[in-house]
Amino acid sequence: MRLITGEAQGRDLHVECRYETGDPFAVRLDFGADEGAVWVVARDLLAAGLRGPVGEGDVRIEPSGTGEHVFIALGCRDGVALLKAPTRPLARFLRATGRLVPVGTESDRIDWDRCISDLLSA
């Protein structure tokens, strides 16, 4: 991915996209030890962002005019980071997550009893 820092400026970032079947709704964007950040983004939001603008609040995603890239805006109280990611590798990654946990079956993977127990004990 590329961090957009201004007109004709920016820098490349190594961002690892991770998907865990135990948390089937989420994709983790791990920026590594150098950046020290991991953002958790909804898998369906990333997929929808390949087709058109989506999101509100801290995470917004939209395809570029050419469709070759996707812009991902990650906001926090310190500002917004605008990332430019190539569409094809991201789409391949999302298809691979769909082979692990098909879209629409995510809730079958959730241990609801444990979730309720954790909520009640908090």
PDB file of C-alpha atoms in Angstrom:
ATOM      1  CA  MET A   1       0.000   0.000   0.000  1.00  0.00           C
ATOM      2  CA  ARG A   2       1.037   3.572  -0.405  1.00  0.00           C
ATOM      3  CA  LEU A   3       0.485   6.259   2.203  1.00  0.00           C
ATOM      4  CA  ILE A   4      -0.627   9.426   0.420  1.00  0.00           C
ATOM      5  CA  THR A   5       0.955  12.409   2.133  1.00  0.00           C
ATOM      6  CA  GLY A   6       0.333  15.164  -0.383  1.00  0.00           C
ATOM      7  CA  GLU A   7       0.116  15.986  -4.055  1.00  0.00           C
ATOM      8  CA  ALA A   8       2.735  13.762  -5.807  1.00  0.00           C
ATOM      9  CA  GLN A   9       4.132  12.715  -2.430  1.00  0.00           C
ATOM     10  CA  GLY A  10       3.747   9.587  -0.404  1.00  0.00           C
ATOM     11  CA  ARG A  11       5.581   6.561   0.776  1.00  0.00           C
ATOM     12  CA  ASP A  12       5.200   2.846   0.392  1.00  0.00           C
ATOM     13  CA  LEU A  13       4.107   0.862   3.426  1.00  0.00           C
ATOM     14  CA  HIS A  14       4.259  -2.848   3.984  1.00  0.00           C
ATOM     15  CA  VAL A  15       0.768  -3.734   5.210  1.00  0.00           C
ATOM     16  CA  GLU A  16      -0.107  -7.331   5.950  1.00  0.00           C
ATOM     17  CA  CYS A  17      -3.774  -8.219   5.517  1.00  0.00           C
ATOM     18  CA  ARG A  18      -4.715 -10.966   7.956  1.00  0.00           C
ATOM     19  CA  TYR A  19      -7.902 -12.984   8.257  1.00  0.00           C
ATOM     20  CA  GLU A  20      -8.721 -15.366  11.090  1.00  0.00           C
ATOM     21  CA  THR A  21     -11.673 -17.744  10.914  1.00  0.00           C
ATOM     22  CA  GLY A  22     -12.249 -17.238  14.647  1.00  0.00           C
ATOM     23  CA  ASP A  23     -13.128 -13.592  13.919  1.00  0.00           C
ATOM     24  CA  PRO A  24     -14.882 -14.111  10.580  1.00  0.00           C
ATOM     25  CA  PHE A  25     -16.305 -10.624  10.078  1.00  0.00           C
ATOM     26  CA  ALA A  26     -12.942  -8.850  10.377  1.00  0.00           C
ATOM     27  CA  VAL A  27      -9.792  -8.239   8.373  1.00  0.00           C
ATOM     28  CA  ARG A  28      -6.736  -6.942  10.162  1.00  0.00           C
ATOM     29  CA  LEU A  29      -4.483  -4.451   8.423  1.00  0.00           C
ATOM     30  CA  ASP A  30      -1.162  -4.888  10.205  1.00  0.00           C
ATOM     31  CA  PHE A  31       1.238  -2.030   9.587  1.00  0.00           C
ATOM     32  CA  GLY A  32       4.108  -3.854  11.288  1.00  0.00           C
ATOM     33  CA  ALA A  33       6.462  -2.931  14.081  1.00  0.00           C
ATOM     34  CA  ASP A  34       7.756   0.184  12.302  1.00  0.00           C
ATOM     35  CA  GLU A  35       4.314   1.797  12.242  1.00  0.00           C
ATOM     36  CA  GLY A  36       3.026   0.062  15.362  1.00  0.00           C
ATOM     37  CA  ALA A  37      -0.595  -0.134  14.307  1.00  0.00           C
ATOM     38  CA  VAL A  38      -3.202  -2.739  13.469  1.00  0.00           C
ATOM     39  CA  TRP A  39      -6.558  -1.609  12.100  1.00  0.00           C
ATOM     40  CA  VAL A  40      -9.529  -3.956  12.163  1.00  0.00           C
ATOM     41  CA  VAL A  41     -11.849  -3.447   9.210  1.00  0.00           C
ATOM     42  CA  ALA A  42     -15.058  -5.290   8.375  1.00  0.00           C
ATOM     43  CA  ARG A  43     -14.522  -7.800   5.584  1.00  0.00           C
ATOM     44  CA  ASP A  44     -17.796  -6.838   3.904  1.00  0.00           C
ATOM     45  CA  LEU A  45     -16.795  -3.158   4.008  1.00  0.00           C
ATOM     46  CA  LEU A  46     -13.534  -3.889   2.198  1.00  0.00           C
ATOM     47  CA  ALA A  47     -15.374  -5.963  -0.413  1.00  0.00           C
ATOM     48  CA  ALA A  48     -17.999  -3.268  -0.966  1.00  0.00           C
ATOM     49  CA  GLY A  49     -15.254  -0.655  -1.286  1.00  0.00           C
ATOM     50  CA  LEU A  50     -13.946  -2.448  -4.371  1.00  0.00           C
ATOM     51  CA  ARG A  51     -17.220  -1.590  -6.132  1.00  0.00           C
ATOM     52  CA  GLY A  52     -18.066   1.876  -4.833  1.00  0.00           C
ATOM     53  CA  PRO A  53     -17.635   4.370  -1.993  1.00  0.00           C
ATOM     54  CA  VAL A  54     -18.539   2.977   1.440  1.00  0.00           C
ATOM     55  CA  GLY A  55     -18.021   3.700   5.091  1.00  0.00           C
ATOM     56  CA  GLU A  56     -18.506   6.501   7.500  1.00  0.00           C
ATOM     57  CA  GLY A  57     -16.704   7.547  10.606  1.00  0.00           C
ATOM     58  CA  ASP A  58     -13.193   6.165  11.052  1.00  0.00           C
ATOM     59  CA  VAL A  59     -13.031   3.956   7.934  1.00  0.00           C
ATOM     60  CA  ARG A  60     -13.963   4.974   4.390  1.00  0.00           C
ATOM     61  CA  ILE A  61     -13.147   3.079   1.211  1.00  0.00           C
ATOM     62  CA  GLU A  62     -13.657   3.807  -2.457  1.00  0.00           C
ATOM     63  CA  PRO A  63     -12.243   2.646  -5.773  1.00  0.00           C
ATOM     64  CA  SER A  64     -10.135   4.960  -7.903  1.00  0.00           C
ATOM     65  CA  GLY A  65     -11.574   6.275 -11.148  1.00  0.00           C
ATOM     66  CA  THR A  66      -9.634   3.650 -13.121  1.00  0.00           C
ATOM     67  CA  GLY A  67     -10.500   0.794 -10.768  1.00  0.00           C
ATOM     68  CA  GLU A  68      -6.835  -0.161 -10.485  1.00  0.00           C
ATOM     69  CA  HIS A  69      -6.601   1.063  -6.905  1.00  0.00           C
ATOM     70  CA  VAL A  70      -8.747   1.423  -3.827  1.00  0.00           C
ATOM     71  CA  PHE A  71      -8.420   4.369  -1.480  1.00  0.00           C
ATOM     72  CA  ILE A  72      -8.739   3.554   2.212  1.00  0.00           C
ATOM     73  CA  ALA A  73      -9.091   6.437   4.668  1.00  0.00           C
ATOM     74  CA  LEU A  74      -8.392   5.566   8.303  1.00  0.00           C
ATOM     75  CA  GLY A  75      -9.270   8.281  10.779  1.00  0.00           C
ATOM     76  CA  CYS A  76      -8.483   8.852  14.421  1.00  0.00           C
ATOM     77  CA  ARG A  77      -8.324  11.834  16.731  1.00  0.00           C
ATOM     78  CA  ASP A  78      -4.834  12.684  15.391  1.00  0.00           C
ATOM     79  CA  GLY A  79      -6.013  12.913  11.773  1.00  0.00           C
ATOM     80  CA  VAL A  80      -6.650  10.754   8.748  1.00  0.00           C
ATOM     81  CA  ALA A  81      -4.285   8.423   6.909  1.00  0.00           C
ATOM     82  CA  LEU A  82      -5.102   7.967   3.238  1.00  0.00           C
ATOM     83  CA  LEU A  83      -3.875   4.717   1.736  1.00  0.00           C
ATOM     84  CA  LYS A  84      -3.803   3.642  -1.891  1.00  0.00           C
ATOM     85  CA  ALA A  85      -3.976  -0.122  -2.378  1.00  0.00           C
ATOM     86  CA  PRO A  86      -3.869  -2.103  -5.617  1.00  0.00           C
ATOM     87  CA  THR A  87      -7.300  -3.576  -6.312  1.00  0.00           C
ATOM     88  CA  ARG A  88      -6.335  -6.982  -7.727  1.00  0.00           C
ATOM     89  CA  PRO A  89      -4.298  -8.302  -4.767  1.00  0.00           C
ATOM     90  CA  LEU A  90      -6.940  -7.056  -2.344  1.00  0.00           C
ATOM     91  CA  ALA A  91      -9.695  -8.744  -4.359  1.00  0.00           C
ATOM     92  CA  ARG A  92      -7.669 -12.006  -4.433  1.00  0.00           C
ATOM     93  CA  PHE A  93      -7.203 -11.804  -0.675  1.00  0.00           C
ATOM     94  CA  LEU A  94     -10.936 -11.290  -0.113  1.00  0.00           C
ATOM     95  CA  ARG A  95     -11.791 -14.221  -2.411  1.00  0.00           C
ATOM     96  CA  ALA A  96      -9.421 -16.392  -0.370  1.00  0.00           C
ATOM     97  CA  THR A  97     -11.184 -15.383   2.853  1.00  0.00           C
ATOM     98  CA  GLY A  98     -14.464 -16.373   1.192  1.00  0.00           C
ATOM     99  CA  ARG A  99     -13.096 -19.856   0.571  1.00  0.00           C
ATOM    100  CA  LEU A 100     -12.230 -20.133   4.280  1.00  0.00           C
ATOM    101  CA  VAL A 101     -15.540 -18.716   5.508  1.00  0.00           C
ATOM    102  CA  PRO A 102     -18.151 -18.148   2.803  1.00  0.00           C
ATOM    103  CA  VAL A 103     -19.882 -14.777   2.946  1.00  0.00           C
ATOM    104  CA  GLY A 104     -23.160 -15.148   4.822  1.00  0.00           C
ATOM    105  CA  THR A 105     -21.913 -17.972   7.062  1.00  0.00           C
ATOM    106  CA  GLU A 106     -19.759 -15.866   9.392  1.00  0.00           C
ATOM    107  CA  SER A 107     -22.163 -16.007  12.335  1.00  0.00           C
ATOM    108  CA  ASP A 108     -21.975 -19.821  12.264  1.00  0.00           C
ATOM    109  CA  ARG A 109     -18.338 -19.454  13.390  1.00  0.00           C
ATOM    110  CA  ILE A 110     -19.089 -17.296  16.432  1.00  0.00           C
ATOM    111  CA  ASP A 111     -19.175 -18.930  19.858  1.00  0.00           C
ATOM    112  CA  TRP A 112     -22.256 -16.997  20.995  1.00  0.00           C
ATOM    113  CA  ASP A 113     -22.365 -18.630  24.437  1.00  0.00           C
ATOM    114  CA  ARG A 114     -18.817 -17.498  25.136  1.00  0.00           C
ATOM    115  CA  CYS A 115     -19.578 -13.992  23.842  1.00  0.00           C
ATOM    116  CA  ILE A 116     -22.590 -13.665  26.144  1.00  0.00           C
ATOM    117  CA  SER A 117     -20.624 -15.044  29.064  1.00  0.00           C
ATOM    118  CA  ASP A 118     -17.789 -12.574  28.414  1.00  0.00           C
ATOM    119  CA  LEU A 119     -20.269  -9.682  28.228  1.00  0.00           C
ATOM    120  CA  LEU A 120     -22.008 -10.663  31.439  1.00  0.00           C
ATOM    121  CA  SER A 121     -18.734 -11.059  33.328  1.00  0.00           C
ATOM    122  CA  ALA A 122     -17.365  -7.689  32.192  1.00  0.00           C
TER     123      ALA A 122
END
